[in-house]
Amino acid sequence: MSKVHDIAAIARRFQIDGQFFGAKPFGSGHINDSYCVTFHQAGEPVRYMLQRINQSIFKNPVAVMENIQRVTSHLAAKVSGEPDCNRLVLTLISARDEKVWHLDADGNFWRAYRFIEKARTYDSVESAKQAFQAAKAFGRFQKLLVDLPSPRLHDTIADFHHTPKRFAALEQALDLDVARRTIKAKPEIDFAFARKSIADVLLDADLPERITHNDSKLNNVMLDDVTGEGICVVDLDTVMSGLALYDFGDLVRTTTSSAREDERDLSKVTMQFSMFEALVRGYLDSAGSFLTKAERQHLVLSGKLITFEQGIRFLTDYLAGDPYYKVHRDEHNLDRCRTQFALLESIEQQEERMDRLLRSIE
Ligand code: GN1
Ligand code: MG
């Protein structure tokens, strides 16, 4: 049973002026708990984002917060002076004891951000413009972090995108079969094993390590309500060293299909070429100046890889009895796995055309 938290009391532990007015659960993340909280300040409502870090997944929340603090300060310094610069980067609110988190009496870690107004996220793509803007925003995020001073960021989750290890975890879940579900997922298991070789495509490609977001889903970038521009990348828990293409790959996974991640009608799940093209153009618009030739050449493969990886992660969680992702129905993780695999098939069918596009704009 999840505990009911006293959100008002927790919010008051942060350096927020005024009267607490209310709080609502926020967003569609699978890991942390997020609330939009409102305070009245001089008669005006002002909103903040309050989040509880899921410590069964982030075992070292202080390391997570140290990474986020370094990254957001660096980004803020880079964009200072730009119009509306407060909306271009997440701003952490310190707790009353000056730390950037609050540890409650039950051992929960909380953090607060200024809320970014007049912008929102989308769980599924509605236009090629959105795809372009999302990819441009993540490319810019990577570009602004190229010169983050040392030391290296903490690895908050080890081997996060190490796909062969993700595959090994699937094999282990199959062996254990703790939830007695392997029988129900036979076609998906066969699908995964038939493609096991995809797991190595980026690790074998000699690509440079960079600072990457690692969870670059479409719904982790805020698009401005008026201009539609991708203004701010959010959900920074997994910002750490990685391959730039992990981020591009996750954009392909979450933005080329207009179906939701857990869509049950698989006929709706297709890789829309126009969206892929918009992603490539948006990403190169901001990241093109620093990407190596090898990185550019692996853009298509990164989409395949991350879609495959996410499919096996959902499948593994399903077989293990859903310990990791929040689920809202019995076969939720299996449904999510199926959409990933349907999208992967659609990518496979269009791979040559996707490659031709890349060659034409090299
Ligand atoms: C999780 O919390 P959320 O929804 O942003 C997961 C990502 C997955 C994603 C799938 C720490 O992200 O890696 O790609 O679900 N985050 C973690 O939607 O595992
Ligand atoms: Mg996340």
Coordinates of C-alpha atoms and ligand atoms in Angstrom, one line a residue:
M1 CA 0.0 0.0 0.0
S2 CA 1.4 3.4 -0.9
K3 CA 1.3 5.9 1.9
V4 CA -0.7 9.1 1.7
H5 CA 1.8 11.9 2.0
D6 CA 1.2 15.3 3.7
I7 CA 2.0 17.3 0.7
A8 CA 1.2 20.6 2.3
A9 CA 3.7 20.0 5.1
I10 CA 6.3 18.7 2.7
A11 CA 5.9 21.7 0.4
R12 CA 6.4 24.0 3.3
R13 CA 9.8 22.6 4.0
F14 CA 11.1 24.3 0.8
Q15 CA 11.9 28.0 0.5
I16 CA 8.6 28.9 -0.9
D17 CA 6.9 32.1 0.3
G18 CA 3.1 32.6 0.8
Q19 CA 0.2 30.3 1.8
F20 CA -0.1 26.7 0.6
F21 CA -3.2 26.6 -1.5
G22 CA -3.5 23.1 -3.0
A23 CA -1.8 20.1 -4.7
K24 CA -2.6 17.7 -7.5
P25 CA -0.9 14.6 -8.8
F26 CA 0.8 15.5 -12.0
G27 CA 2.1 13.9 -15.2
S28 CA 2.4 10.3 -16.5
G29 CA 5.8 9.2 -15.3
H30 CA 6.3 5.6 -14.5
I31 CA 8.8 6.0 -11.6
N32 CA 8.5 9.0 -9.3
D33 CA 5.5 10.7 -7.8
S34 CA 4.9 14.2 -9.0
Y35 CA 2.6 16.9 -7.7
C36 CA 1.8 20.4 -8.9
V37 CA 1.5 22.5 -5.8
T38 CA 0.1 26.0 -5.6
F39 CA 1.0 28.8 -3.1
H40 CA -0.6 32.1 -2.9
Q41 CA 2.0 34.9 -3.0
A42 CA 0.7 38.4 -2.6
G43 CA -2.7 37.3 -3.7
E44 CA -1.4 35.5 -6.8
P45 CA -1.3 31.8 -7.3
V46 CA 2.2 30.5 -8.0
R47 CA 2.8 26.9 -9.0
Y48 CA 5.7 24.5 -8.1
M49 CA 6.5 20.9 -9.0
L50 CA 7.0 18.7 -6.0
Q51 CA 8.4 15.2 -6.6
R52 CA 9.2 12.2 -4.4
I53 CA 12.1 10.2 -5.7
N54 CA 11.5 6.5 -6.1
Q55 CA 14.2 5.1 -4.0
S56 CA 13.7 1.5 -5.0
I57 CA 15.0 2.6 -8.4
F58 CA 17.3 5.5 -7.5
K59 CA 19.3 3.9 -4.7
N60 CA 21.4 7.0 -4.2
P61 CA 19.1 10.0 -4.3
V62 CA 21.8 12.4 -3.1
A63 CA 23.8 11.5 -6.2
V64 CA 20.8 12.1 -8.4
M65 CA 20.3 15.5 -6.9
E66 CA 24.0 16.4 -7.2
N67 CA 23.9 15.6 -10.9
I68 CA 20.7 17.6 -11.3
Q69 CA 22.1 20.5 -9.4
R70 CA 25.3 20.6 -11.5
V71 CA 23.5 20.2 -14.8
T72 CA 20.8 22.8 -14.1
S73 CA 23.3 25.4 -12.8
H74 CA 25.4 24.9 -15.9
L75 CA 22.5 25.2 -18.3
A76 CA 21.2 28.2 -16.4
A77 CA 24.5 30.0 -16.8
K78 CA 24.5 29.2 -20.5
V79 CA 21.1 30.6 -21.2
S80 CA 21.2 33.6 -18.9
G81 CA 20.5 36.7 -20.9
E82 CA 18.2 34.9 -23.4
P83 CA 14.6 36.1 -23.4
D84 CA 12.5 34.2 -20.9
C85 CA 15.6 32.3 -19.6
N86 CA 13.7 31.1 -16.5
R87 CA 11.6 28.9 -18.7
L88 CA 14.5 27.3 -20.6
V89 CA 15.9 25.3 -17.7
L90 CA 14.4 23.7 -14.6
T91 CA 15.1 25.7 -11.4
L92 CA 15.5 23.8 -8.2
I93 CA 14.1 25.3 -5.0
S94 CA 16.2 24.7 -2.0
A95 CA 14.8 23.4 1.2
R96 CA 14.8 25.5 4.4
D97 CA 18.0 23.8 5.4
E98 CA 19.6 24.9 2.1
K99 CA 19.9 21.4 0.7
V100 CA 18.2 20.9 -2.7
W101 CA 16.1 18.0 -1.3
H102 CA 14.0 17.4 1.8
L103 CA 14.2 14.1 3.6
D104 CA 11.0 13.4 5.4
A105 CA 10.5 11.5 8.6
D106 CA 9.7 8.3 6.7
G107 CA 13.0 8.5 4.7
N108 CA 11.4 9.8 1.5
F109 CA 13.5 12.2 -0.6
W110 CA 11.6 15.2 -2.1
R111 CA 12.6 18.0 -4.4
A112 CA 10.9 21.1 -5.7
Y113 CA 11.2 23.0 -9.0
R114 CA 9.7 26.2 -10.2
F115 CA 6.8 25.3 -12.4
I116 CA 7.2 26.2 -16.1
E117 CA 4.0 28.0 -17.1
K118 CA 2.4 28.3 -20.5
A119 CA 4.1 25.2 -21.9
R120 CA 3.2 21.5 -21.7
T121 CA 4.3 18.0 -22.6
Y122 CA 2.6 15.5 -25.0
D123 CA 2.3 11.8 -24.5
S124 CA 2.0 11.2 -28.2
V125 CA 3.0 13.3 -31.1
E126 CA 0.5 15.4 -33.0
S127 CA 2.5 17.1 -35.7
A128 CA 5.9 17.0 -37.5
K129 CA 6.6 20.4 -36.0
Q130 CA 6.4 18.9 -32.5
A131 CA 8.8 16.2 -33.5
F132 CA 11.3 18.7 -34.9
Q133 CA 11.0 20.9 -31.8
A134 CA 11.4 18.0 -29.4
A135 CA 14.6 16.7 -31.1
K136 CA 16.0 20.2 -31.4
A137 CA 15.5 20.7 -27.7
F138 CA 17.3 17.5 -26.7
G139 CA 20.1 18.2 -29.2
R140 CA 20.5 21.6 -27.6
F141 CA 20.5 20.1 -24.2
Q142 CA 23.4 17.8 -25.2
K143 CA 25.2 20.6 -26.9
L144 CA 25.0 22.9 -23.8
L145 CA 26.4 20.2 -21.7
V146 CA 29.4 19.3 -23.9
D147 CA 31.6 21.5 -21.7
L148 CA 30.3 20.6 -18.3
P149 CA 33.4 20.8 -16.0
S150 CA 34.7 17.6 -14.4
P151 CA 34.2 15.5 -12.4
R152 CA 32.2 13.0 -14.3
L153 CA 28.5 12.9 -13.3
H154 CA 27.5 10.1 -11.0
D155 CA 26.2 6.9 -12.7
T156 CA 22.8 7.0 -10.9
I157 CA 21.7 3.7 -12.5
A158 CA 24.6 1.6 -13.6
D159 CA 24.5 0.3 -17.2
F160 CA 21.3 2.0 -17.8
H161 CA 21.4 1.6 -21.6
H162 CA 23.7 -1.4 -21.7
T163 CA 21.3 -3.4 -23.9
P164 CA 23.2 -6.7 -23.7
K165 CA 22.8 -6.5 -19.9
R166 CA 19.1 -5.7 -20.4
F167 CA 18.9 -8.8 -22.5
A168 CA 20.6 -10.9 -19.8
A169 CA 18.1 -9.6 -17.3
L170 CA 15.3 -10.8 -19.6
E171 CA 17.0 -14.2 -19.8
Q172 CA 17.2 -14.3 -16.0
A173 CA 13.5 -13.3 -15.6
L174 CA 12.6 -16.1 -18.0
D175 CA 14.6 -18.7 -16.0
L176 CA 13.0 -17.6 -12.7
D177 CA 9.5 -17.1 -14.1
V178 CA 8.4 -15.8 -10.7
A179 CA 5.1 -14.6 -11.9
R180 CA 4.4 -17.7 -14.0
R181 CA 3.8 -15.5 -17.0
T182 CA 6.3 -16.9 -19.6
I183 CA 3.5 -18.9 -21.1
K184 CA 1.4 -15.8 -21.8
A185 CA 4.3 -14.0 -23.4
K186 CA 5.6 -16.7 -25.7
P187 CA 5.3 -14.7 -29.0
E188 CA 7.0 -11.6 -27.5
I189 CA 9.8 -13.8 -26.0
D190 CA 10.4 -15.4 -29.4
F191 CA 10.4 -12.0 -31.0
A192 CA 13.1 -10.7 -28.6
F193 CA 15.3 -13.8 -29.0
A194 CA 15.1 -13.6 -32.8
R195 CA 16.6 -10.1 -32.6
K196 CA 19.1 -10.6 -29.8
S197 CA 21.9 -9.3 -32.1
I198 CA 20.4 -5.8 -32.2
A199 CA 21.6 -5.3 -28.6
D200 CA 25.2 -4.7 -29.6
V201 CA 24.8 -2.3 -32.4
L202 CA 25.9 0.9 -30.6
L203 CA 28.3 -0.6 -28.2
D204 CA 30.3 -2.0 -31.1
A205 CA 30.3 1.3 -33.0
D206 CA 33.1 3.2 -31.3
L207 CA 31.0 6.2 -30.4
P208 CA 32.2 9.0 -28.0
E209 CA 30.9 9.2 -24.4
R210 CA 28.9 12.4 -23.8
I211 CA 26.5 13.8 -21.3
T212 CA 23.1 12.6 -22.2
H213 CA 19.6 12.8 -20.8
N214 CA 18.9 9.0 -21.1
D215 CA 15.1 9.3 -20.9
S216 CA 14.5 11.6 -23.8
K217 CA 10.8 10.7 -24.3
L218 CA 8.6 13.1 -26.2
N219 CA 6.8 13.8 -22.9
N220 CA 10.0 14.9 -21.2
V221 CA 10.3 18.1 -23.2
M222 CA 8.0 21.1 -22.7
L223 CA 6.6 22.7 -25.8
D224 CA 5.6 26.4 -25.5
D225 CA 1.8 26.8 -25.7
V226 CA 2.0 29.8 -28.1
T227 CA 5.1 29.2 -30.3
G228 CA 5.2 25.4 -30.1
E229 CA 9.0 25.6 -29.5
G230 CA 10.7 23.0 -27.4
I231 CA 11.7 25.2 -24.5
C232 CA 12.8 23.0 -21.7
V233 CA 13.9 19.5 -21.2
V234 CA 12.6 17.9 -17.9
D235 CA 12.9 14.7 -15.9
L236 CA 16.7 14.9 -15.2
D237 CA 17.0 11.9 -13.0
T238 CA 19.0 9.9 -15.5
V239 CA 21.3 12.6 -16.8
M240 CA 24.7 11.0 -16.8
S241 CA 27.4 9.9 -19.2
G242 CA 26.2 8.0 -22.2
L243 CA 25.9 7.9 -25.9
A244 CA 24.3 10.9 -27.7
L245 CA 22.3 8.4 -29.8
Y246 CA 20.6 6.9 -26.7
D247 CA 18.7 10.2 -26.7
F248 CA 18.0 10.3 -30.4
G249 CA 16.9 6.6 -30.2
D250 CA 14.4 7.3 -27.5
L251 CA 13.0 10.2 -29.5
V252 CA 12.5 7.8 -32.4
R253 CA 10.8 5.3 -30.1
T254 CA 8.4 7.8 -28.5
T255 CA 7.8 10.3 -31.3
T256 CA 7.5 8.5 -34.6
S257 CA 4.3 6.7 -33.7
S258 CA 1.3 8.7 -32.8
A259 CA 0.0 5.8 -30.7
R260 CA 0.5 5.9 -26.9
E261 CA 3.2 3.7 -25.3
D262 CA 0.5 1.3 -24.0
E263 CA -1.8 1.3 -27.0
R264 CA -3.6 -2.0 -27.4
D265 CA -4.7 -1.6 -31.0
L266 CA -1.4 -2.4 -32.6
S267 CA -2.7 -1.4 -36.1
K268 CA -2.2 2.2 -34.8
V269 CA 1.5 1.6 -34.1
T270 CA 3.6 2.6 -37.0
M271 CA 6.8 4.5 -37.6
Q272 CA 5.7 7.6 -39.5
F273 CA 8.4 8.5 -41.9
S274 CA 7.5 12.2 -41.8
M275 CA 8.0 12.2 -38.0
F276 CA 11.4 10.5 -38.4
E277 CA 12.5 13.1 -40.9
A278 CA 11.4 15.9 -38.6
L279 CA 13.4 14.3 -35.7
V280 CA 16.5 14.0 -37.8
R281 CA 16.3 17.6 -39.0
G282 CA 15.5 19.0 -35.6
Y283 CA 18.3 17.0 -33.9
L284 CA 20.9 18.0 -36.5
D285 CA 19.8 21.6 -36.3
S286 CA 21.1 21.8 -32.7
A287 CA 23.5 18.8 -32.4
G288 CA 24.8 18.7 -35.9
S289 CA 27.8 20.9 -35.0
F290 CA 29.3 18.4 -32.5
L291 CA 28.2 15.0 -33.7
T292 CA 30.8 12.8 -35.3
K293 CA 30.4 11.0 -38.7
A294 CA 29.9 7.7 -36.9
E295 CA 27.2 9.2 -34.7
R296 CA 25.3 10.5 -37.7
Q297 CA 25.6 7.1 -39.4
H298 CA 24.0 5.3 -36.5
L299 CA 20.9 7.5 -36.2
V300 CA 18.6 4.9 -37.6
L301 CA 20.1 2.0 -35.7
S302 CA 19.7 4.0 -32.5
G303 CA 16.0 4.1 -33.0
K304 CA 15.9 0.4 -33.5
L305 CA 18.1 -0.3 -30.5
I306 CA 16.2 1.8 -28.0
T307 CA 12.9 0.6 -29.2
F308 CA 14.1 -3.0 -28.8
E309 CA 15.7 -2.2 -25.4
Q310 CA 12.5 -0.7 -24.1
G311 CA 10.5 -3.6 -25.3
I312 CA 12.7 -6.1 -23.5
R313 CA 12.6 -3.9 -20.4
F314 CA 8.8 -4.0 -20.3
L315 CA 8.8 -7.7 -21.1
T316 CA 11.3 -8.4 -18.3
D317 CA 9.2 -6.4 -15.8
Y318 CA 6.0 -8.3 -16.9
L319 CA 7.7 -11.6 -16.4
A320 CA 9.0 -10.6 -13.0
G321 CA 5.6 -9.6 -11.8
D322 CA 5.8 -5.8 -12.5
P323 CA 8.3 -4.8 -9.8
Y324 CA 9.7 -1.8 -11.7
Y325 CA 7.2 0.2 -13.7
K326 CA 4.0 1.6 -12.3
V327 CA 1.1 -0.5 -13.8
H328 CA -2.6 0.3 -14.0
R329 CA -3.9 -3.0 -15.3
D330 CA -2.9 -6.6 -15.2
E331 CA -1.1 -6.9 -18.5
H332 CA 0.0 -3.3 -18.8
N333 CA 3.7 -4.1 -19.2
L334 CA 2.9 -6.8 -21.8
D335 CA 0.8 -4.2 -23.7
R336 CA 3.7 -1.8 -23.5
C337 CA 6.1 -4.4 -24.8
R338 CA 3.9 -5.2 -27.7
T339 CA 3.7 -1.6 -28.8
Q340 CA 7.5 -1.4 -28.7
F341 CA 7.9 -4.6 -30.8
A342 CA 5.2 -3.5 -33.3
L343 CA 7.1 -0.2 -33.7
L344 CA 10.4 -2.0 -34.2
E345 CA 8.8 -4.1 -36.9
S346 CA 7.6 -1.0 -38.6
I347 CA 11.1 0.5 -38.4
E348 CA 12.6 -2.7 -39.9
Q349 CA 10.2 -2.4 -42.8
Q350 CA 11.3 1.2 -43.5
E351 CA 14.9 1.0 -42.6
E352 CA 16.3 1.4 -46.1
R353 CA 14.2 4.5 -46.7
M354 CA 15.3 5.9 -43.4
D355 CA 19.0 5.2 -44.3
R356 CA 18.5 6.9 -47.7
L357 CA 17.2 10.0 -46.0
L358 CA 20.3 10.2 -43.8
R359 CA 22.6 9.7 -46.7
S360 CA 20.9 12.5 -48.6
I361 CA 21.4 15.0 -45.8
E362 CA 25.0 14.1 -44.7
Ligands
GN1_1 C1 10.7 5.4 -17.2 O1 9.7 7.8 -15.3 P1 9.6 7.8 -16.8 O2 8.3 7.5 -17.3 O3 10.1 9.2 -17.3 C2 12.1 4.9 -17.3 C3 12.7 5.1 -18.7 C4 11.9 4.5 -19.7 C5 10.4 5.0 -19.5 C6 9.5 4.3 -20.5 C7 14.5 5.6 -14.5 O4 10.7 6.8 -17.3 O5 14.0 4.6 -18.7 O6 12.3 4.7 -20.9 O7 9.9 4.8 -18.2 N1 13.0 5.5 -16.3 C8 13.8 4.8 -15.5 O8 8.4 5.0 -20.7 O9 13.9 3.6 -15.6
MG2 MG 12.0 9.4 -15.8

